[in-house]
Short mmCIF file of C-alpha atoms and ligand atoms in Angstrom, two decimals:
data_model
loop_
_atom_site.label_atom_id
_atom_site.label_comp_id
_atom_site.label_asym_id
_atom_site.label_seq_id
_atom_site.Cartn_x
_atom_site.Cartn_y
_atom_site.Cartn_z
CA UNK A 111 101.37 117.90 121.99
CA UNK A 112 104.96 117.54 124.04
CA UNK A 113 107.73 115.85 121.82
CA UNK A 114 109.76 113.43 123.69
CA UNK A 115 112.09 110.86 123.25
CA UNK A 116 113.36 109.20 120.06
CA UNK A 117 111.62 105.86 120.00
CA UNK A 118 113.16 104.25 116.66
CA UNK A 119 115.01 105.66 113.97
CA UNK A 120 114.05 103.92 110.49
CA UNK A 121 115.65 104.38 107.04
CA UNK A 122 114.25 107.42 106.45
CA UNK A 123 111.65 108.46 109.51
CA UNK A 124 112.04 108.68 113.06
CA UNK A 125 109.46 108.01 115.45
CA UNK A 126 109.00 110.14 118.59
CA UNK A 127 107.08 109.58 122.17
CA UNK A 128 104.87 112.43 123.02
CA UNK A 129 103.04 112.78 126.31
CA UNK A 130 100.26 110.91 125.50
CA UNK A 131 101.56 107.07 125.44
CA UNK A 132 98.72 106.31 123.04
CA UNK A 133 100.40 108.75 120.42
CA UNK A 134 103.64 108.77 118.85
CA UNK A 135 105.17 111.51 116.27
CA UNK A 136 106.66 110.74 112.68
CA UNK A 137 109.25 112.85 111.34
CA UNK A 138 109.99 111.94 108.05
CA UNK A 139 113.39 112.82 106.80
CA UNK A 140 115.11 113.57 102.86
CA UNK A 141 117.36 110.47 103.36
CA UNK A 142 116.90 107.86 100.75
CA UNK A 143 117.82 104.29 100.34
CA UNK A 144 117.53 101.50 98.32
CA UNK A 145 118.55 97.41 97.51
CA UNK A 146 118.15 97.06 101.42
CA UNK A 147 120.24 100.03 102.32
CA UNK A 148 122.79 99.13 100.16
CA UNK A 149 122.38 102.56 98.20
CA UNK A 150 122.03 105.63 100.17
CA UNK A 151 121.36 109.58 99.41
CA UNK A 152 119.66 112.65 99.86
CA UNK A 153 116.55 113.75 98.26
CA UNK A 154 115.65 117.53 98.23
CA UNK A 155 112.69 118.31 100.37
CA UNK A 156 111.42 114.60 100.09
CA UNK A 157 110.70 114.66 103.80
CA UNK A 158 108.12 117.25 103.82
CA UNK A 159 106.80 115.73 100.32
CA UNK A 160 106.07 112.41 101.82
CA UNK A 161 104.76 114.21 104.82
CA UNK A 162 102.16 115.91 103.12
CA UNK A 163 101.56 113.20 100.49
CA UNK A 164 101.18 110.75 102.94
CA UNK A 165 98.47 112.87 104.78
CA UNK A 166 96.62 113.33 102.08
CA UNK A 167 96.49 109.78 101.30
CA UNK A 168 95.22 108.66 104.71
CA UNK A 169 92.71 111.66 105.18
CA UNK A 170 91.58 110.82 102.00
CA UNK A 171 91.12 106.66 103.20
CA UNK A 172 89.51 108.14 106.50
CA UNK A 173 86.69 109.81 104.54
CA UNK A 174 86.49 106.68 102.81
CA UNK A 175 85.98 104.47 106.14
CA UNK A 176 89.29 102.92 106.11
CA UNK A 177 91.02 103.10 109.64
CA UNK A 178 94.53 104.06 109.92
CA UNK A 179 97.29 105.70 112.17
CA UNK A 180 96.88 108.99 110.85
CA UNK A 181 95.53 111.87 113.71
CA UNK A 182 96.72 114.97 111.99
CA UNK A 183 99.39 116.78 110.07
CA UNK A 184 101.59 118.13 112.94
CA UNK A 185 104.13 120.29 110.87
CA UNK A 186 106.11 120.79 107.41
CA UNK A 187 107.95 117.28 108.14
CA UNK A 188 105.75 115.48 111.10
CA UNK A 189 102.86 113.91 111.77
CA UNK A 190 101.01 112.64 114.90
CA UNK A 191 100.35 109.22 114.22
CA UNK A 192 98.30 106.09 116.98
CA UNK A 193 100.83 104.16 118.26
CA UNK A 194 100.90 100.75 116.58
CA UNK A 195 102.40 97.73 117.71
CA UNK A 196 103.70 97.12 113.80
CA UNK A 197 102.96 93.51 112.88
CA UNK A 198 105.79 92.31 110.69
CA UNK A 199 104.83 91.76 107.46
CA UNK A 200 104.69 93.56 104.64
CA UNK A 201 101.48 93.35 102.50
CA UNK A 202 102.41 94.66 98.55
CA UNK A 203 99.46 95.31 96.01
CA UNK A 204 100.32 94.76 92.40
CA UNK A 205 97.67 96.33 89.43
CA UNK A 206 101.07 96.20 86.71
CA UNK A 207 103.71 94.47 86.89
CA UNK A 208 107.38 95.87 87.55
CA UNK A 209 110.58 95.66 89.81
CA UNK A 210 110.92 92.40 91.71
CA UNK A 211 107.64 90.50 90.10
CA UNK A 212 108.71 91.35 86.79
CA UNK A 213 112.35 90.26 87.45
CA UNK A 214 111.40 87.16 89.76
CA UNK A 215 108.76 85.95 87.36
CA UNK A 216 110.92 86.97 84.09
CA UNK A 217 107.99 89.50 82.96
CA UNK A 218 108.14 92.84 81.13
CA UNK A 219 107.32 95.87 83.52
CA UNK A 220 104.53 97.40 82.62
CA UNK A 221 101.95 94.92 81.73
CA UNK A 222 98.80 94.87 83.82
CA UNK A 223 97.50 92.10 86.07
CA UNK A 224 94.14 91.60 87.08
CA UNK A 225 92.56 90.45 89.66
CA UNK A 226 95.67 92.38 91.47
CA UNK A 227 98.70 90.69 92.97
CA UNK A 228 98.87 90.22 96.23
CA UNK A 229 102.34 90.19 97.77
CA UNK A 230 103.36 89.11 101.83
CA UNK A 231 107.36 89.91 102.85
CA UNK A 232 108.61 89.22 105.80
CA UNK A 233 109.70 92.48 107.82
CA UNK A 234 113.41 91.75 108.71
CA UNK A 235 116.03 93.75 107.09
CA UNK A 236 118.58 91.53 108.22
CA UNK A 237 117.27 88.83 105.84
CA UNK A 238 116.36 91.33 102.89
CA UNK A 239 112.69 90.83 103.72
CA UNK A 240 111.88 87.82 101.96
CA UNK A 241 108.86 86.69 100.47
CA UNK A 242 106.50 84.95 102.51
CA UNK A 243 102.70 83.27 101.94
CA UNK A 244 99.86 83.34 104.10
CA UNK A 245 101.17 79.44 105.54
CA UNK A 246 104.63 81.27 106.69
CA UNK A 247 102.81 84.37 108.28
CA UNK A 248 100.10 81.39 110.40
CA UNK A 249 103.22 78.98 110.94
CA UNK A 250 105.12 81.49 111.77
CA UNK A 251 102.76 83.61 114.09
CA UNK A 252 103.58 86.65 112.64
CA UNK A 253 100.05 87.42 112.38
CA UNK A 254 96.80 85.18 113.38
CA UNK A 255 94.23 84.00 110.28
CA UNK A 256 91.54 86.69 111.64
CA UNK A 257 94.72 89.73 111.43
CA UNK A 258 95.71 88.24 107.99
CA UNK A 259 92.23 88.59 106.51
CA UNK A 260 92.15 92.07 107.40
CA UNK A 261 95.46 93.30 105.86
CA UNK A 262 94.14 91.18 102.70
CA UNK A 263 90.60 92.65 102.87
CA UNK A 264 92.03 95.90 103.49
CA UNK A 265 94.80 95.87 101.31
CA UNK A 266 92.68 95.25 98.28
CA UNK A 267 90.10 98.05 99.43
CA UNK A 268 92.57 100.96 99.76
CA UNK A 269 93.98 99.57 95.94
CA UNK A 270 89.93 99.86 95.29
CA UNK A 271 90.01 103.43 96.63
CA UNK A 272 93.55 104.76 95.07
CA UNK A 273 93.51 103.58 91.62
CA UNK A 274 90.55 105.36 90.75
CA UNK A 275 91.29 108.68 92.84
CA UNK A 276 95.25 108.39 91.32
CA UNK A 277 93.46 107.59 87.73
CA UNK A 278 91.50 111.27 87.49
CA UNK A 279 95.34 112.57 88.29
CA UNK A 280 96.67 111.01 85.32
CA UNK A 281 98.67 108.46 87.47
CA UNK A 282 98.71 105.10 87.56
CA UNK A 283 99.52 102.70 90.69
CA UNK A 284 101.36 100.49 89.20
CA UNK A 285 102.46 98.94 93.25
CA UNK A 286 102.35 99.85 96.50
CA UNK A 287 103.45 98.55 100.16
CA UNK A 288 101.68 98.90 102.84
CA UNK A 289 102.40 97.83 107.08
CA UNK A 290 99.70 97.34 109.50
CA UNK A 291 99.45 97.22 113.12
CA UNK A 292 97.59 96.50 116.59
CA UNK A 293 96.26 98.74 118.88
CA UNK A 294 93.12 98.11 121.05
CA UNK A 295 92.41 94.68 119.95
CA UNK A 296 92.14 96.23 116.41
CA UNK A 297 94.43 96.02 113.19
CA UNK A 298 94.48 99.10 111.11
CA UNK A 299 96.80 100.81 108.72
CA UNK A 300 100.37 102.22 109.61
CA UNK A 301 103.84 103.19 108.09
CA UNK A 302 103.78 106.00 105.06
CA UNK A 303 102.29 106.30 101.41
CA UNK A 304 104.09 108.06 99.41
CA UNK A 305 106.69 107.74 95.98
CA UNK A 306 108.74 105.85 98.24
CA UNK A 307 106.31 102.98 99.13
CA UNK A 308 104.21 103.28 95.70
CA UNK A 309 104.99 102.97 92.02
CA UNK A 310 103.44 106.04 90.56
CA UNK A 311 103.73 106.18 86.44
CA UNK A 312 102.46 109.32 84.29
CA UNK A 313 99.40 107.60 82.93
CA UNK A 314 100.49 109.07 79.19
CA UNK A 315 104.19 109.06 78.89
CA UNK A 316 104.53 106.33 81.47
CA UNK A 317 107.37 108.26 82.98
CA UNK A 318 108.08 107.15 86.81
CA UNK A 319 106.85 109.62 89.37
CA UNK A 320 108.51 107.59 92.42
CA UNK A 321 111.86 106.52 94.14
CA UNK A 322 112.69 104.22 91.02
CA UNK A 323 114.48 107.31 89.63
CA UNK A 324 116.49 107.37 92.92
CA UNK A 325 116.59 103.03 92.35
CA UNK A 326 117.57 103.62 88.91
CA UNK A 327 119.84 106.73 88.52
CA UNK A 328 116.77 108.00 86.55
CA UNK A 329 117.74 111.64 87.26
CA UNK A 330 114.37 114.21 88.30
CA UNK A 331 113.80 112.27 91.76
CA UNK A 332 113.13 115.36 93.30
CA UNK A 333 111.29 116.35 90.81
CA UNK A 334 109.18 113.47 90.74
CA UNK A 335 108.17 113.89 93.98
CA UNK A 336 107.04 117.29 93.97
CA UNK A 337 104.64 116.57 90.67
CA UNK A 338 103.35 113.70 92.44
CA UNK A 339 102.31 116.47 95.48
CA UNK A 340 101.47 118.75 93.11
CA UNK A 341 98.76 116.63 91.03
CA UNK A 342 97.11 115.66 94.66
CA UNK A 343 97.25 119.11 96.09
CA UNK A 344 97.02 121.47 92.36
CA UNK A 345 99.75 123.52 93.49
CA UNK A 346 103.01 123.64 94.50
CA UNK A 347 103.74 122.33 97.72
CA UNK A 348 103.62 125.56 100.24
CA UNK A 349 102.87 123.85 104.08
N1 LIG B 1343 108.40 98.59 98.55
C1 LIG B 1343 108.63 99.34 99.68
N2 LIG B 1343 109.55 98.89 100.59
C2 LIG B 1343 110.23 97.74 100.45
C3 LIG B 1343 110.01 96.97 99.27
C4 LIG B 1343 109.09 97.43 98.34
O1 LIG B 1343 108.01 100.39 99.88
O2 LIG B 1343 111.03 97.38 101.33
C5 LIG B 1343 107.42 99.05 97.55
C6 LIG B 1343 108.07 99.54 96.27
O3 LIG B 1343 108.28 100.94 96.31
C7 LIG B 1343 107.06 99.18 95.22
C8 LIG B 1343 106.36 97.93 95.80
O4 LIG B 1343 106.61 97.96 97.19
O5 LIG B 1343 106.09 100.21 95.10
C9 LIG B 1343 106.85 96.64 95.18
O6 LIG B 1343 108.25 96.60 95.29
P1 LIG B 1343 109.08 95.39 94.62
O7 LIG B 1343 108.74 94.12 95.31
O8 LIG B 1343 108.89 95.43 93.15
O9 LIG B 1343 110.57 95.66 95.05
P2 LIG B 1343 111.71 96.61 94.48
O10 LIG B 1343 111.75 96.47 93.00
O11 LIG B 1343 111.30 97.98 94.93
O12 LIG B 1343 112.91 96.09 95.18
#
């Protein structure tokens, strides 16, 4: 597999051609931001972390039946990925509430909602990707009815398949954000998850395994990250 030219350059992955035009290679970096870019930084090793994490997430969600981008785990920091045509909007899962639901809706974090929240933002930075409903996303033509009921349907099965699976780990998923995308007349699963996309708390001490502590001046962000890779993979990460 032939790296080629830098296709986009996100907040904190790049995306790479490779000979194959149906194939494109992630590289996820240790840059970090947050409120929209506003807040910027380094986290040690988070590249590689997310990498593997979110590998091991979608090999895991293969097994299971769900489709995604994911081909294989390329090296340390990259990952050959389908190349999606990313539709733009972002589809958040909610099992306890926290960050902008509990602010938005004047809540305290940490209480749990079921049936789970569903969430659609609208994938412009430029605008602070604003919160949309299924009427914008159809008005708007961001995505048809038959793509929306699939990142719905979908959304709600991979919450199905990680809550349980994060559970036995003695982590709960408190949130997560997920982007989908087209490719041969299909819509399946793109972008990263990892403690940058997910809300991960230790299911005793409730302590945040995720980039609130980067958010939050929590201190232990790197730290976070590696426990999180170290409950999925029972050792320290060595790739
Ligand atoms: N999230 C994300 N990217 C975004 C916004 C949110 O990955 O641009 C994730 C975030 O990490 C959390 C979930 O989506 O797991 C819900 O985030 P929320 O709406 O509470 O926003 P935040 O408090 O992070 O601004």
């Amino acid at each position: 597999m032939e790296k080629r030219a830098l296709l986009y350059s996100g907040k904190a992955k790049d995306v790479y051609a490779t000979d194959d035009p149906s194939q494109c290679i992630v590289h996820f970096r240790d840059s970090a931001t947050a409120f929209n870019a506003q807040k910027k930084g380094e986290i040690a090793d988070k590249g590689r972390l997310n990498n593997l994490i979110s590998s091991h997430f979608f090999h895991l969600l293969d097994q299971r039946g769900v489709a995604t981008h994911f081909v294989r785990t390329l090296a340390p920091c990259e990952m050959l990925v389908k190349r999606l045509d990313i539709i733009k909007v972002e589809v958040v899962v909610r099992n306890i509430t926290a960050g902008s639901l509990a602010k938005r809706l004047a809540v305290a974090e940490g209480m749990p909602v079921n049936p789970p929240v569903l969430e659609y933002y609208f994938k412009d930075d430029a605008l602070g990707d604003p919160l949309v409903n299924d009427s914008h996303i159809l008005a708007f033509g961001w995505a048809s009815a038959a793509e929306l009921s699939i990142m719905a349907a979908g959304a709600l099965r991979i919450n199905d398949i990680l809550v349980p699976a994060l559970r036995k780990l003695d982590i709960l998923l408190v949130d997560f954000k997920l982007e989908f995308g087209r490719v041969a007349g299909r819509v399946i699963l793109g972008d990263e998850i990892s403690p940058d996309t997910c809300r991960f708390w230790d299911a005793n001490t409730l302590a945040h395994l995720d980039k609130d502590r980067f958010r939050r001046d929590l201190g232990g962000v790197a730290e976070a990250y590696q426990e999180i890779y170290r409950r999925l993979k029972g050792g320290t990460p060595n790739v």
